């Protein structure tokens, strides 16, 4: 739920701080940029207590939320989202790598359920923002309340019994990382992760701005279109295991569906069609993400965290993308700028054709 907040409140933040689209894009870019530091935490999930890693990450996320909510300077927001992104990797990797050990050969099904629960949480975020707008509750209060909730969740994680990593005396951390980097399959998955990450929350943030400022939709309507995307994501997460298991063509088909849906969102002014397109985009994105996630975490047994860290680091190549979109929006307008996301979706669809056959894990 909280991961959507900086993106869903971007319009209010931009108005309050009087920043350009390029500066707003920088704010969006710095959130995933925290992964530069977060990579170390993901690798650590193969070697240290997952329980303490996740709990500590959650605590720092809470502090970042609080800092974001009370900062009187835009620079403070930039620092907060960067730290938040790094700590978020510790939080999610601690729990996610433990899930790999627990689920075994049922990893895709487990990830589908995990992403379903995450999507349900994401669905609450636009609802909260719409209700907050009706009640005239400012974005700062939302972040402070979210910080309190995150502190409580971190305390709960600290008392959970997550499985510890199995000791591996034969591999050093550095040696394990080098092994993963040399695996060409990892690079293909990293490219797919890079492209799908561009089409995540940052895309929804610019979509909200586009609907409000180009299509002249009221803020509540603009946010409700992203709600349709998140609802589609929940359905996609639920159906992903059976959809992917049914046919090898399911993954490239999801890529084509995503590209077509984004084209409808960008070029179709009719609101009912935009709701439908947003739902299809969310569905396709969820199916694609579950497939990438399952293949990454299951690719190299015993090295799930290290593999995820390497693919995530390579995917950071896409970090400047929202800042580029913002700069183009400042110069040419939001219409041409948001069309860049359609190009990304088309590239992803082509890549997924190459990934349609699941790679065999190495022991």
mmCIF file of C-alpha atoms in Angstrom:
data_model
loop_
_atom_site.group_PDB
_atom_site.id
_atom_site.type_symbol
_atom_site.label_atom_id
_atom_site.label_comp_id
_atom_site.label_asym_id
_atom_site.label_seq_id
_atom_site.Cartn_x
_atom_site.Cartn_y
_atom_site.Cartn_z
ATOM 1 C CA UNK A 1 0.000 0.000 0.000
ATOM 2 C CA UNK A 2 2.618 2.559 1.026
ATOM 3 C CA UNK A 3 4.750 2.094 -2.106
ATOM 4 C CA UNK A 4 2.077 3.837 -4.175
ATOM 5 C CA UNK A 5 1.860 6.930 -1.953
ATOM 6 C CA UNK A 6 4.689 9.060 -3.466
ATOM 7 C CA UNK A 7 3.316 8.340 -6.929
ATOM 8 C CA UNK A 8 -0.355 8.837 -6.089
ATOM 9 C CA UNK A 9 0.305 12.144 -4.309
ATOM 10 C CA UNK A 10 2.722 13.492 -6.927
ATOM 11 C CA UNK A 11 0.253 16.101 -8.201
ATOM 12 C CA UNK A 12 -0.236 17.550 -4.684
ATOM 13 C CA UNK A 13 3.487 17.496 -3.934
ATOM 14 C CA UNK A 14 4.234 19.212 -7.245
ATOM 15 C CA UNK A 15 1.664 21.925 -6.491
ATOM 16 C CA UNK A 16 2.824 22.500 -2.899
ATOM 17 C CA UNK A 17 6.522 22.776 -3.743
ATOM 18 C CA UNK A 18 6.029 24.431 -7.182
ATOM 19 C CA UNK A 19 8.441 22.051 -8.916
ATOM 20 C CA UNK A 20 8.786 21.277 -12.619
ATOM 21 C CA UNK A 21 7.915 17.971 -14.277
ATOM 22 C CA UNK A 22 11.629 17.192 -14.443
ATOM 23 C CA UNK A 23 11.983 17.688 -10.686
ATOM 24 C CA UNK A 24 8.903 15.546 -10.096
ATOM 25 C CA UNK A 25 10.466 12.879 -12.320
ATOM 26 C CA UNK A 26 13.635 13.051 -10.241
ATOM 27 C CA UNK A 27 11.575 12.342 -7.125
ATOM 28 C CA UNK A 28 10.131 9.253 -8.802
ATOM 29 C CA UNK A 29 13.566 8.126 -10.006
ATOM 30 C CA UNK A 30 15.169 8.353 -6.567
ATOM 31 C CA UNK A 31 12.711 5.867 -5.086
ATOM 32 C CA UNK A 32 14.060 2.875 -7.071
ATOM 33 C CA UNK A 33 17.536 4.463 -6.963
ATOM 34 C CA UNK A 34 17.670 3.387 -3.335
ATOM 35 C CA UNK A 35 18.244 -0.044 -4.806
ATOM 36 C CA UNK A 36 21.873 0.990 -5.330
ATOM 37 C CA UNK A 37 22.290 0.533 -1.581
ATOM 38 C CA UNK A 38 19.516 -2.021 -1.275
ATOM 39 C CA UNK A 39 21.414 -4.527 -3.409
ATOM 40 C CA UNK A 40 23.658 -5.328 -0.438
ATOM 41 C CA UNK A 41 20.597 -6.127 1.676
ATOM 42 C CA UNK A 42 19.196 -8.484 -0.966
ATOM 43 C CA UNK A 43 22.479 -10.398 -1.123
ATOM 44 C CA UNK A 44 22.521 -10.462 2.681
ATOM 45 C CA UNK A 45 19.224 -12.386 2.665
ATOM 46 C CA UNK A 46 21.231 -15.446 1.546
ATOM 47 C CA UNK A 47 23.530 -15.152 4.578
ATOM 48 C CA UNK A 48 21.935 -13.409 7.614
ATOM 49 C CA UNK A 49 18.748 -13.589 9.695
ATOM 50 C CA UNK A 50 15.833 -12.819 7.395
ATOM 51 C CA UNK A 51 13.682 -11.880 10.393
ATOM 52 C CA UNK A 52 16.009 -9.141 11.614
ATOM 53 C CA UNK A 53 16.741 -7.966 8.070
ATOM 54 C CA UNK A 54 13.041 -7.494 7.303
ATOM 55 C CA UNK A 55 12.248 -5.897 10.672
ATOM 56 C CA UNK A 56 15.141 -3.440 10.467
ATOM 57 C CA UNK A 57 14.206 -2.538 6.897
ATOM 58 C CA UNK A 58 10.607 -1.913 7.921
ATOM 59 C CA UNK A 59 11.693 0.371 10.758
ATOM 60 C CA UNK A 60 13.801 2.519 8.425
ATOM 61 C CA UNK A 61 10.937 2.636 5.914
ATOM 62 C CA UNK A 62 8.747 3.986 8.715
ATOM 63 C CA UNK A 63 11.312 6.677 9.521
ATOM 64 C CA UNK A 64 11.480 7.599 5.821
ATOM 65 C CA UNK A 65 7.700 7.923 5.627
ATOM 66 C CA UNK A 66 7.759 10.190 8.642
ATOM 67 C CA UNK A 67 10.544 12.331 7.163
ATOM 68 C CA UNK A 68 8.670 12.599 3.854
ATOM 69 C CA UNK A 69 5.516 13.707 5.637
ATOM 70 C CA UNK A 70 7.089 16.449 7.758
ATOM 71 C CA UNK A 71 9.898 17.789 5.547
ATOM 72 C CA UNK A 72 9.477 21.512 4.737
ATOM 73 C CA UNK A 73 11.956 21.238 1.842
ATOM 74 C CA UNK A 74 11.703 19.376 -1.454
ATOM 75 C CA UNK A 75 15.301 18.193 -0.932
ATOM 76 C CA UNK A 76 14.116 16.426 2.214
ATOM 77 C CA UNK A 77 11.607 14.489 0.135
ATOM 78 C CA UNK A 78 14.362 13.433 -2.276
ATOM 79 C CA UNK A 79 16.507 12.101 0.573
ATOM 80 C CA UNK A 80 13.544 10.355 2.207
ATOM 81 C CA UNK A 81 12.507 8.427 -0.916
ATOM 82 C CA UNK A 82 16.101 7.352 -1.615
ATOM 83 C CA UNK A 83 16.520 5.926 1.906
ATOM 84 C CA UNK A 84 13.021 4.452 1.679
ATOM 85 C CA UNK A 85 13.935 2.610 -1.528
ATOM 86 C CA UNK A 86 17.061 1.097 0.038
ATOM 87 C CA UNK A 87 15.310 0.057 3.253
ATOM 88 C CA UNK A 88 12.398 -1.346 1.256
ATOM 89 C CA UNK A 89 14.775 -3.831 -0.365
ATOM 90 C CA UNK A 90 15.804 -5.074 3.084
ATOM 91 C CA UNK A 91 12.169 -5.387 4.120
ATOM 92 C CA UNK A 92 10.970 -7.263 1.047
ATOM 93 C CA UNK A 93 14.038 -9.439 0.452
ATOM 94 C CA UNK A 94 14.074 -10.735 4.023
ATOM 95 C CA UNK A 95 10.522 -12.015 3.666
ATOM 96 C CA UNK A 96 10.663 -12.969 -0.009
ATOM 97 C CA UNK A 97 13.818 -15.090 0.140
ATOM 98 C CA UNK A 98 12.362 -16.906 3.150
ATOM 99 C CA UNK A 99 9.318 -17.625 0.972
ATOM 100 C CA UNK A 100 11.561 -19.316 -1.606
ATOM 101 C CA UNK A 101 12.761 -21.781 1.046
ATOM 102 C CA UNK A 102 9.245 -22.444 2.346
ATOM 103 C CA UNK A 103 7.455 -22.861 -1.009
ATOM 104 C CA UNK A 104 9.947 -25.154 -2.775
ATOM 105 C CA UNK A 105 8.668 -26.306 -6.183
ATOM 106 C CA UNK A 106 5.421 -24.390 -5.646
ATOM 107 C CA UNK A 107 7.246 -21.053 -5.909
ATOM 108 C CA UNK A 108 5.144 -19.627 -8.760
ATOM 109 C CA UNK A 109 1.921 -20.354 -6.869
ATOM 110 C CA UNK A 110 3.324 -18.849 -3.666
ATOM 111 C CA UNK A 111 4.478 -15.730 -5.504
ATOM 112 C CA UNK A 112 1.069 -15.405 -7.137
ATOM 113 C CA UNK A 113 -0.561 -15.395 -3.713
ATOM 114 C CA UNK A 114 2.021 -12.983 -2.339
ATOM 115 C CA UNK A 115 1.476 -10.572 -5.208
ATOM 116 C CA UNK A 116 -2.294 -10.913 -4.816
ATOM 117 C CA UNK A 117 -2.044 -9.788 -1.191
ATOM 118 C CA UNK A 118 0.285 -6.971 -2.225
ATOM 119 C CA UNK A 119 -2.153 -5.910 -4.955
ATOM 120 C CA UNK A 120 -5.005 -5.833 -2.442
ATOM 121 C CA UNK A 121 -2.856 -3.549 -0.311
ATOM 122 C CA UNK A 122 -2.119 -1.391 -3.361
ATOM 123 C CA UNK A 123 -5.845 -1.137 -4.050
ATOM 124 C CA UNK A 124 -6.316 0.505 -0.673
ATOM 125 C CA UNK A 125 -3.914 3.320 -1.533
ATOM 126 C CA UNK A 126 -6.004 5.061 -4.236
ATOM 127 C CA UNK A 127 -9.096 4.522 -2.078
ATOM 128 C CA UNK A 128 -7.347 6.202 0.848
ATOM 129 C CA UNK A 129 -6.251 9.080 -1.388
ATOM 130 C CA UNK A 130 -9.771 9.592 -2.775
ATOM 131 C CA UNK A 131 -11.312 9.514 0.725
ATOM 132 C CA UNK A 132 -8.587 11.841 2.012
ATOM 133 C CA UNK A 133 -9.385 14.258 -0.807
ATOM 134 C CA UNK A 134 -13.090 14.226 0.048
ATOM 135 C CA UNK A 135 -12.318 14.781 3.727
ATOM 136 C CA UNK A 136 -9.684 17.412 2.843
ATOM 137 C CA UNK A 137 -6.914 15.473 4.609
ATOM 138 C CA UNK A 138 -3.525 16.595 3.296
ATOM 139 C CA UNK A 139 -0.874 14.318 1.858
ATOM 140 C CA UNK A 140 1.435 15.005 4.823
ATOM 141 C CA UNK A 141 -1.031 13.489 7.301
ATOM 142 C CA UNK A 142 -1.307 10.375 5.114
ATOM 143 C CA UNK A 143 2.460 9.834 5.234
ATOM 144 C CA UNK A 144 2.673 10.344 9.008
ATOM 145 C CA UNK A 145 -0.154 7.856 9.624
ATOM 146 C CA UNK A 146 1.504 5.368 7.257
ATOM 147 C CA UNK A 147 4.740 5.695 9.226
ATOM 148 C CA UNK A 148 2.931 4.685 12.420
ATOM 149 C CA UNK A 149 1.451 1.636 10.687
ATOM 150 C CA UNK A 150 4.873 0.647 9.355
ATOM 151 C CA UNK A 151 6.422 0.806 12.830
ATOM 152 C CA UNK A 152 3.737 -1.612 14.044
ATOM 153 C CA UNK A 153 4.348 -3.965 11.118
ATOM 154 C CA UNK A 154 8.094 -3.962 11.786
ATOM 155 C CA UNK A 155 7.494 -4.935 15.410
ATOM 156 C CA UNK A 156 5.314 -7.828 14.220
ATOM 157 C CA UNK A 157 8.014 -8.993 11.782
ATOM 158 C CA UNK A 158 10.629 -8.907 14.536
ATOM 159 C CA UNK A 159 8.588 -11.517 16.401
ATOM 160 C CA UNK A 160 8.011 -13.837 13.433
ATOM 161 C CA UNK A 161 9.928 -17.092 12.916
ATOM 162 C CA UNK A 162 11.334 -16.846 9.386
ATOM 163 C CA UNK A 163 13.605 -19.679 8.167
ATOM 164 C CA UNK A 164 17.335 -18.968 8.441
ATOM 165 C CA UNK A 165 19.629 -19.308 5.403
ATOM 166 C CA UNK A 166 21.454 -22.591 4.970
ATOM 167 C CA UNK A 167 25.208 -22.262 5.597
ATOM 168 C CA UNK A 168 27.399 -22.587 2.527
ATOM 169 C CA UNK A 169 31.065 -22.788 3.415
ATOM 170 C CA UNK A 170 32.155 -23.458 -0.168
ATOM 171 C CA UNK A 171 31.051 -20.096 -1.587
ATOM 172 C CA UNK A 172 32.163 -16.641 -0.562
ATOM 173 C CA UNK A 173 29.744 -13.760 -1.057
ATOM 174 C CA UNK A 174 31.979 -12.300 -3.753
ATOM 175 C CA UNK A 175 32.357 -15.646 -5.499
ATOM 176 C CA UNK A 176 28.593 -16.198 -5.481
ATOM 177 C CA UNK A 177 27.975 -12.788 -7.013
ATOM 178 C CA UNK A 178 30.540 -13.441 -9.764
ATOM 179 C CA UNK A 179 28.926 -16.811 -10.549
ATOM 180 C CA UNK A 180 25.536 -15.169 -10.971
ATOM 181 C CA UNK A 181 26.900 -12.315 -13.106
ATOM 182 C CA UNK A 182 28.435 -14.847 -15.501
ATOM 183 C CA UNK A 183 25.053 -16.543 -16.044
ATOM 184 C CA UNK A 184 23.647 -15.178 -19.329
ATOM 185 C CA UNK A 185 20.100 -16.137 -18.326
ATOM 186 C CA UNK A 186 20.335 -13.627 -15.494
ATOM 187 C CA UNK A 187 20.969 -10.787 -17.961
ATOM 188 C CA UNK A 188 17.879 -11.658 -20.010
ATOM 189 C CA UNK A 189 15.729 -11.654 -16.885
ATOM 190 C CA UNK A 190 17.330 -8.395 -15.734
ATOM 191 C CA UNK A 191 16.381 -6.713 -19.006
ATOM 192 C CA UNK A 192 12.777 -7.834 -18.571
ATOM 193 C CA UNK A 193 12.785 -6.625 -14.955
ATOM 194 C CA UNK A 194 14.158 -3.255 -16.048
ATOM 195 C CA UNK A 195 11.364 -2.742 -18.582
ATOM 196 C CA UNK A 196 8.502 -3.913 -16.341
ATOM 197 C CA UNK A 197 9.779 -1.731 -13.484
ATOM 198 C CA UNK A 198 9.458 1.340 -15.728
ATOM 199 C CA UNK A 199 5.782 0.451 -16.214
ATOM 200 C CA UNK A 200 5.072 0.303 -12.479
ATOM 201 C CA UNK A 201 4.185 3.116 -10.045
ATOM 202 C CA UNK A 202 6.153 5.827 -11.880
ATOM 203 C CA UNK A 203 4.041 5.205 -14.970
ATOM 204 C CA UNK A 204 0.849 5.469 -12.893
ATOM 205 C CA UNK A 205 2.073 8.757 -11.410
ATOM 206 C CA UNK A 206 2.519 10.305 -14.851
ATOM 207 C CA UNK A 207 -0.784 8.779 -15.958
ATOM 208 C CA UNK A 208 -2.575 10.615 -13.134
ATOM 209 C CA UNK A 209 -0.909 13.882 -14.172
ATOM 210 C CA UNK A 210 -1.801 13.184 -17.816
ATOM 211 C CA UNK A 211 -5.462 12.522 -17.047
ATOM 212 C CA UNK A 212 -5.736 15.614 -14.838
ATOM 213 C CA UNK A 213 -3.782 18.107 -16.921
ATOM 214 C CA UNK A 214 -4.294 16.885 -20.503
ATOM 215 C CA UNK A 215 -7.642 15.066 -20.340
ATOM 216 C CA UNK A 216 -8.893 17.529 -17.672
ATOM 217 C CA UNK A 217 -10.291 14.763 -15.482
ATOM 218 C CA UNK A 218 -11.071 15.616 -11.825
ATOM 219 C CA UNK A 219 -8.413 14.288 -9.404
ATOM 220 C CA UNK A 220 -10.760 11.630 -7.996
ATOM 221 C CA UNK A 221 -11.511 10.315 -11.507
ATOM 222 C CA UNK A 222 -7.820 10.271 -12.460
ATOM 223 C CA UNK A 223 -6.926 8.299 -9.355
ATOM 224 C CA UNK A 224 -9.869 5.933 -9.923
ATOM 225 C CA UNK A 225 -8.419 4.977 -13.332
ATOM 226 C CA UNK A 226 -5.266 3.804 -11.550
ATOM 227 C CA UNK A 227 -7.558 1.940 -9.156
ATOM 228 C CA UNK A 228 -8.792 -0.045 -12.165
ATOM 229 C CA UNK A 229 -5.145 -0.828 -12.997
ATOM 230 C CA UNK A 230 -4.512 -2.064 -9.469
ATOM 231 C CA UNK A 231 -7.703 -4.126 -9.493
ATOM 232 C CA UNK A 232 -6.543 -5.766 -12.715
ATOM 233 C CA UNK A 233 -3.196 -6.401 -11.032
ATOM 234 C CA UNK A 234 -4.928 -8.237 -8.177
ATOM 235 C CA UNK A 235 -6.801 -10.458 -10.631
ATOM 236 C CA UNK A 236 -3.643 -11.031 -12.650
ATOM 237 C CA UNK A 237 -1.671 -12.033 -9.553
ATOM 238 C CA UNK A 238 -4.369 -14.527 -8.589
ATOM 239 C CA UNK A 239 -4.578 -16.092 -12.048
ATOM 240 C CA UNK A 240 -0.864 -15.872 -12.929
ATOM 241 C CA UNK A 241 0.166 -19.406 -11.792
ATOM 242 C CA UNK A 242 -2.530 -21.174 -13.817
ATOM 243 C CA UNK A 243 -2.229 -18.744 -16.752
ATOM 244 C CA UNK A 244 1.528 -19.242 -17.034
ATOM 245 C CA UNK A 245 1.240 -22.996 -16.551
ATOM 246 C CA UNK A 246 -1.320 -23.383 -19.311
ATOM 247 C CA UNK A 247 0.749 -22.347 -22.336
ATOM 248 C CA UNK A 248 4.211 -21.112 -23.271
ATOM 249 C CA UNK A 249 2.479 -18.412 -25.298
ATOM 250 C CA UNK A 250 0.918 -16.899 -22.169
ATOM 251 C CA UNK A 251 3.934 -14.718 -21.349
ATOM 252 C CA UNK A 252 4.390 -13.059 -24.784
ATOM 253 C CA UNK A 253 0.596 -12.710 -25.008
ATOM 254 C CA UNK A 254 0.644 -10.773 -21.736
ATOM 255 C CA UNK A 255 3.322 -8.501 -23.195
ATOM 256 C CA UNK A 256 1.199 -7.744 -26.261
ATOM 257 C CA UNK A 257 -1.841 -7.141 -24.043
ATOM 258 C CA UNK A 258 0.124 -4.665 -21.936
ATOM 259 C CA UNK A 259 1.321 -2.693 -24.975
ATOM 260 C CA UNK A 260 -2.181 -2.565 -26.461
ATOM 261 C CA UNK A 261 -3.702 -1.460 -23.152
ATOM 262 C CA UNK A 262 -1.208 1.388 -22.699
ATOM 263 C CA UNK A 263 -1.895 2.530 -26.280
ATOM 264 C CA UNK A 264 -5.616 2.727 -25.459
ATOM 265 C CA UNK A 265 -4.908 4.652 -22.253
ATOM 266 C CA UNK A 266 -2.727 7.216 -23.993
ATOM 267 C CA UNK A 267 -4.668 7.729 -27.227
ATOM 268 C CA UNK A 268 -8.305 7.077 -26.248
ATOM 269 C CA UNK A 269 -10.059 10.001 -24.535
ATOM 270 C CA UNK A 270 -13.205 8.062 -23.611
ATOM 271 C CA UNK A 271 -13.271 7.308 -19.903
ATOM 272 C CA UNK A 272 -15.029 3.871 -20.021
ATOM 273 C CA UNK A 273 -12.388 2.596 -22.438
ATOM 274 C CA UNK A 274 -9.641 3.980 -20.209
ATOM 275 C CA UNK A 275 -11.020 2.084 -17.224
ATOM 276 C CA UNK A 276 -11.028 -1.132 -19.239
ATOM 277 C CA UNK A 277 -7.562 -0.500 -20.653
ATOM 278 C CA UNK A 278 -6.190 0.252 -17.183
ATOM 279 C CA UNK A 279 -7.604 -3.027 -15.881
ATOM 280 C CA UNK A 280 -6.044 -4.979 -18.764
ATOM 281 C CA UNK A 281 -2.699 -3.239 -18.229
ATOM 282 C CA UNK A 282 -2.722 -4.135 -14.541
ATOM 283 C CA UNK A 283 -3.656 -7.760 -15.302
ATOM 284 C CA UNK A 284 -0.898 -8.174 -17.893
ATOM 285 C CA UNK A 285 1.736 -6.461 -15.726
ATOM 286 C CA UNK A 286 0.972 -8.779 -12.806
ATOM 287 C CA UNK A 287 1.255 -11.927 -14.932
ATOM 288 C CA UNK A 288 4.552 -10.710 -16.389
ATOM 289 C CA UNK A 289 5.979 -9.756 -12.997
ATOM 290 C CA UNK A 290 5.081 -13.102 -11.370
ATOM 291 C CA UNK A 291 6.774 -14.915 -14.267
ATOM 292 C CA UNK A 292 9.950 -12.813 -14.025
ATOM 293 C CA UNK A 293 10.012 -13.067 -10.241
ATOM 294 C CA UNK A 294 9.538 -16.850 -10.198
ATOM 295 C CA UNK A 295 12.209 -17.459 -12.823
ATOM 296 C CA UNK A 296 14.675 -15.149 -11.103
ATOM 297 C CA UNK A 297 14.237 -16.600 -7.604
ATOM 298 C CA UNK A 298 14.170 -20.193 -8.820
ATOM 299 C CA UNK A 299 16.963 -19.917 -11.372
ATOM 300 C CA UNK A 300 19.897 -20.754 -9.072
ATOM 301 C CA UNK A 301 18.955 -22.801 -5.985
ATOM 302 C CA UNK A 302 20.567 -21.499 -2.811
ATOM 303 C CA UNK A 303 21.347 -18.162 -4.463
ATOM 304 C CA UNK A 304 17.888 -16.621 -4.731
ATOM 305 C CA UNK A 305 18.878 -13.432 -2.930
ATOM 306 C CA UNK A 306 22.120 -12.999 -4.860
ATOM 307 C CA UNK A 307 20.373 -13.628 -8.186
ATOM 308 C CA UNK A 308 17.641 -11.113 -7.336
ATOM 309 C CA UNK A 309 20.295 -8.592 -6.279
ATOM 310 C CA UNK A 310 22.181 -8.925 -9.556
ATOM 311 C CA UNK A 311 19.072 -8.653 -11.748
ATOM 312 C CA UNK A 312 17.846 -5.719 -9.666
ATOM 313 C CA UNK A 313 21.178 -3.926 -9.974
ATOM 314 C CA UNK A 314 21.269 -4.363 -13.749
ATOM 315 C CA UNK A 315 17.664 -3.107 -13.908
ATOM 316 C CA UNK A 316 18.787 0.138 -12.263
ATOM 317 C CA UNK A 317 19.929 1.217 -15.724
ATOM 318 C CA UNK A 318 16.348 2.468 -16.080
ATOM 319 C CA UNK A 319 16.676 4.889 -13.148
ATOM 320 C CA UNK A 320 16.867 8.105 -15.219
ATOM 321 C CA UNK A 321 13.723 7.223 -17.190
ATOM 322 C CA UNK A 322 11.138 9.208 -15.155
ATOM 323 C CA UNK A 323 13.444 12.228 -15.087
ATOM 324 C CA UNK A 324 13.733 11.971 -18.893
ATOM 325 C CA UNK A 325 9.936 11.739 -19.178
ATOM 326 C CA UNK A 326 9.622 14.808 -16.954
ATOM 327 C CA UNK A 327 12.141 16.784 -19.002
ATOM 328 C CA UNK A 328 10.320 15.920 -22.245
ATOM 329 C CA UNK A 329 7.004 16.900 -20.621
ATOM 330 C CA UNK A 330 8.458 20.299 -19.665
ATOM 331 C CA UNK A 331 9.595 20.906 -23.238
ATOM 332 C CA UNK A 332 6.970 19.205 -25.422
ATOM 333 C CA UNK A 333 4.022 18.461 -23.119
ATOM 334 C CA UNK A 334 2.721 15.460 -21.205
ATOM 335 C CA UNK A 335 1.159 13.835 -24.287
ATOM 336 C CA UNK A 336 4.419 13.128 -26.136
ATOM 337 C CA UNK A 337 6.186 12.339 -22.851
ATOM 338 C CA UNK A 338 3.780 9.647 -21.701
ATOM 339 C CA UNK A 339 3.943 8.030 -25.147
ATOM 340 C CA UNK A 340 7.450 6.885 -24.179
ATOM 341 C CA UNK A 341 5.839 4.291 -21.919
ATOM 342 C CA UNK A 342 4.168 2.743 -24.953
ATOM 343 C CA UNK A 343 7.613 2.306 -26.527
ATOM 344 C CA UNK A 344 8.853 0.571 -23.382
ATOM 345 C CA UNK A 345 5.851 -1.780 -23.429
ATOM 346 C CA UNK A 346 6.548 -2.666 -27.062
ATOM 347 C CA UNK A 347 10.193 -3.504 -26.259
ATOM 348 C CA UNK A 348 9.073 -5.640 -23.334
ATOM 349 C CA UNK A 349 6.644 -7.554 -25.540
ATOM 350 C CA UNK A 350 9.477 -8.396 -27.947
ATOM 351 C CA UNK A 351 11.748 -9.547 -25.133
ATOM 352 C CA UNK A 352 9.056 -11.768 -23.623
ATOM 353 C CA UNK A 353 8.886 -13.708 -26.881
ATOM 354 C CA UNK A 354 12.515 -14.724 -26.218
ATOM 355 C CA UNK A 355 11.689 -15.634 -22.600
ATOM 356 C CA UNK A 356 8.632 -17.741 -23.395
ATOM 357 C CA UNK A 357 10.496 -20.969 -22.635
ATOM 358 C CA UNK A 358 11.304 -21.256 -18.934
ATOM 359 C CA UNK A 359 15.035 -21.790 -18.237
ATOM 360 C CA UNK A 360 16.152 -24.868 -16.304
ATOM 361 C CA UNK A 361 17.643 -24.146 -12.873
ATOM 362 C CA UNK A 362 21.244 -25.078 -12.160
ATOM 363 C CA UNK A 363 22.112 -26.982 -9.072
#
